[in-house]
Short mmCIF file of C-alpha atoms in Angstrom, two decimals:
data_model
loop_
_atom_site.label_atom_id
_atom_site.label_comp_id
_atom_site.label_asym_id
_atom_site.label_seq_id
_atom_site.Cartn_x
_atom_site.Cartn_y
_atom_site.Cartn_z
CA MET W 1 0.04 -0.14 -0.10
CA HIS W 2 2.95 2.42 0.61
CA LYS W 3 4.72 1.78 -2.57
CA ALA W 4 1.10 2.28 -4.07
CA LEU W 5 0.66 5.88 -2.61
CA ILE W 6 4.38 6.92 -3.54
CA THR W 7 3.70 5.94 -7.10
CA SER W 8 0.57 7.60 -6.65
CA ALA W 9 2.37 10.63 -6.04
CA VAL W 10 5.12 10.50 -8.18
CA LEU W 11 2.43 10.10 -11.14
CA ALA W 12 0.22 12.83 -9.78
CA LEU W 13 3.57 15.45 -10.17
CA SER W 14 4.67 14.19 -13.01
CA ALA W 15 1.36 15.29 -14.78
CA GLY W 16 1.83 18.60 -12.80
CA ALA W 17 5.19 19.08 -14.41
CA ALA W 18 3.67 18.95 -17.67
CA MET W 19 0.59 20.81 -17.09
CA ALA W 20 3.56 23.77 -16.14
CA ASP W 21 5.76 23.73 -18.52
CA GLY W 22 2.97 23.74 -21.42
CA ILE W 23 1.87 22.74 -24.86
CA THR W 24 3.56 24.44 -28.43
CA HIS W 25 0.27 25.61 -30.45
CA LYS W 26 1.22 25.60 -34.42
CA ILE W 27 -0.67 27.79 -36.13
CA ALA W 28 -0.56 28.92 -39.46
CA ILE W 29 -2.62 32.16 -41.27
CA HIS W 30 -3.39 32.30 -44.84
CA VAL W 31 -3.27 35.67 -46.32
CA ASP W 32 -5.13 35.66 -49.97
CA ASP W 33 -6.88 39.04 -50.44
CA SER W 34 -5.43 42.77 -50.46
CA ASP W 35 -8.21 44.25 -48.33
CA MET W 36 -6.02 45.90 -45.43
CA ARG W 37 -9.15 44.77 -43.01
CA LEU W 38 -8.43 41.22 -43.65
CA MET W 39 -4.63 41.18 -43.13
CA ASN W 40 -5.47 43.15 -39.48
CA MET W 41 -7.24 40.31 -39.05
CA ALA W 42 -4.48 37.90 -39.75
CA LEU W 43 -2.43 40.23 -37.97
CA ASN W 44 -4.84 40.16 -34.83
CA ASN W 45 -5.58 36.59 -35.25
CA ALA W 46 -1.96 36.03 -34.82
CA ASN W 47 -1.53 38.28 -31.61
CA ASN W 48 -4.46 37.46 -29.68
CA ALA W 49 -3.66 33.45 -30.19
CA ARG W 50 -0.26 34.41 -29.33
CA ASN W 51 -1.20 36.41 -26.24
CA TYR W 52 -4.21 33.64 -25.48
CA PHE W 53 -1.62 30.60 -25.12
CA GLN W 54 1.15 32.84 -23.30
CA SER W 55 -1.32 33.35 -20.24
CA ILE W 56 -1.97 29.88 -19.90
CA GLY W 57 1.50 28.67 -19.68
CA ASP W 58 1.88 26.90 -23.30
CA GLU W 59 3.60 28.21 -26.81
CA VAL W 60 3.01 29.38 -29.93
CA VAL W 61 4.60 29.43 -33.55
CA LEU W 62 3.48 31.23 -36.00
CA GLU W 63 3.61 31.38 -39.59
CA ILE W 64 1.29 34.15 -41.75
CA VAL W 65 1.42 32.56 -45.83
CA ALA W 66 0.84 35.29 -48.05
CA TYR W 67 0.08 34.65 -51.99
CA GLY W 68 -1.99 36.03 -54.68
CA PRO W 69 -3.50 39.40 -54.02
CA GLY W 70 -2.83 38.50 -50.45
CA LEU W 71 0.96 39.39 -51.30
CA GLN W 72 0.59 42.85 -51.39
CA MET W 73 0.96 42.13 -47.20
CA PHE W 74 4.80 41.96 -47.70
CA LEU W 75 5.39 44.31 -50.67
CA LYS W 76 8.07 47.39 -49.73
CA GLY W 77 6.29 51.07 -50.02
CA GLN W 78 2.62 48.70 -50.93
CA SER W 79 2.07 46.56 -47.09
CA PRO W 80 -1.13 48.78 -45.32
CA VAL W 81 0.53 46.80 -42.71
CA ALA W 82 3.98 46.92 -42.88
CA ASP W 83 4.91 48.90 -39.51
CA ARG W 84 2.41 45.76 -37.81
CA ILE W 85 4.59 43.49 -39.43
CA GLU W 86 7.95 45.27 -38.34
CA LEU W 87 6.47 45.51 -34.99
CA MET W 88 5.86 41.99 -34.48
CA ALA W 89 9.38 40.54 -35.65
CA LEU W 90 11.00 42.71 -33.44
CA GLU W 91 8.92 41.13 -30.47
CA TYR W 92 8.10 37.66 -31.53
CA GLN W 93 10.87 35.28 -32.23
CA ASP W 94 8.26 32.95 -32.97
CA VAL W 95 6.07 34.55 -36.19
CA THR W 96 7.32 33.73 -39.27
CA PHE W 97 6.28 36.07 -42.32
CA SER W 98 6.31 33.55 -46.03
CA ALA W 99 5.50 35.33 -48.92
CA CYS W 100 5.16 32.90 -52.45
CA GLU W 101 7.78 33.35 -54.79
CA ASN W 102 5.43 32.04 -57.80
CA THR W 103 3.41 35.22 -56.89
CA LEU W 104 6.17 37.27 -56.09
CA ARG W 105 7.70 36.53 -59.82
CA ASN W 106 4.03 36.87 -61.59
CA MET W 107 3.28 40.41 -59.93
CA SER W 108 6.80 41.60 -61.21
CA LYS W 109 6.92 40.74 -64.50
CA ASN W 110 3.30 41.80 -64.94
CA GLN W 111 4.34 45.06 -63.59
CA ASP W 112 7.27 44.81 -65.90
CA ARG W 113 9.98 45.86 -62.68
CA PRO W 114 11.34 43.63 -59.66
CA LEU W 115 8.90 43.74 -56.63
CA GLU W 116 10.49 43.89 -52.86
CA LEU W 117 9.46 42.23 -50.18
CA LEU W 118 9.69 43.36 -46.70
CA GLU W 119 12.93 42.26 -44.59
CA GLU W 120 10.68 40.31 -42.25
CA ALA W 121 9.46 38.77 -44.91
CA GLN W 122 11.08 35.16 -46.05
CA ILE W 123 9.88 33.44 -49.49
CA VAL W 124 8.74 30.21 -50.17
CA PRO W 125 8.53 28.52 -53.30
CA SER W 126 4.37 28.54 -53.11
CA GLY W 127 1.70 29.68 -50.89
CA VAL W 128 -0.14 26.65 -51.40
CA ALA W 129 2.32 24.12 -51.07
CA ARG W 130 4.03 25.79 -47.96
CA LEU W 131 0.64 25.72 -45.95
CA VAL W 132 0.06 21.66 -47.46
CA GLU W 133 3.87 21.48 -45.55
CA LEU W 134 2.95 23.32 -42.17
CA GLN W 135 -0.59 21.59 -42.32
CA GLU W 136 1.03 18.20 -42.50
CA ASP W 137 3.25 19.57 -39.95
CA GLY W 138 0.61 19.72 -37.67
CA TYR W 139 0.23 23.27 -37.60
CA SER W 140 -3.76 24.64 -37.56
CA TYR W 141 -4.51 26.43 -40.29
CA ILE W 142 -6.75 30.09 -39.94
CA LYS W 143 -7.98 31.59 -42.75
CA PRO W 144 -9.58 35.12 -40.99
#
């Protein structure tokens, strides 16, 4: 009986320690529209999810993926949310901004000039493929 109590106490402590350590939530946010309200909603979703999960002791890894008209979110000189992206990148090390190379190439071709991305954005070969990869890696998919 004494051994059973010790085993129960060890299991309870282990469970408590696991809960205190929290878990990591992986979130992929999809932006494919040039509407500034949608871009702000995507950034709000990222901030709100991050703040909530951290308030309960969990970690968050976020990736915002933009393609099609939504790539405007990451275009230097065109992004209506560039200041917010810069602040988020400085404040949060767990947020990635991914820009579709296919869209960037096609938009540059259509405008007959190379378009530049915000320095906070990284290029991925395909926005759609990136979202698939993230979901296959266990990310929750959010479309504001």
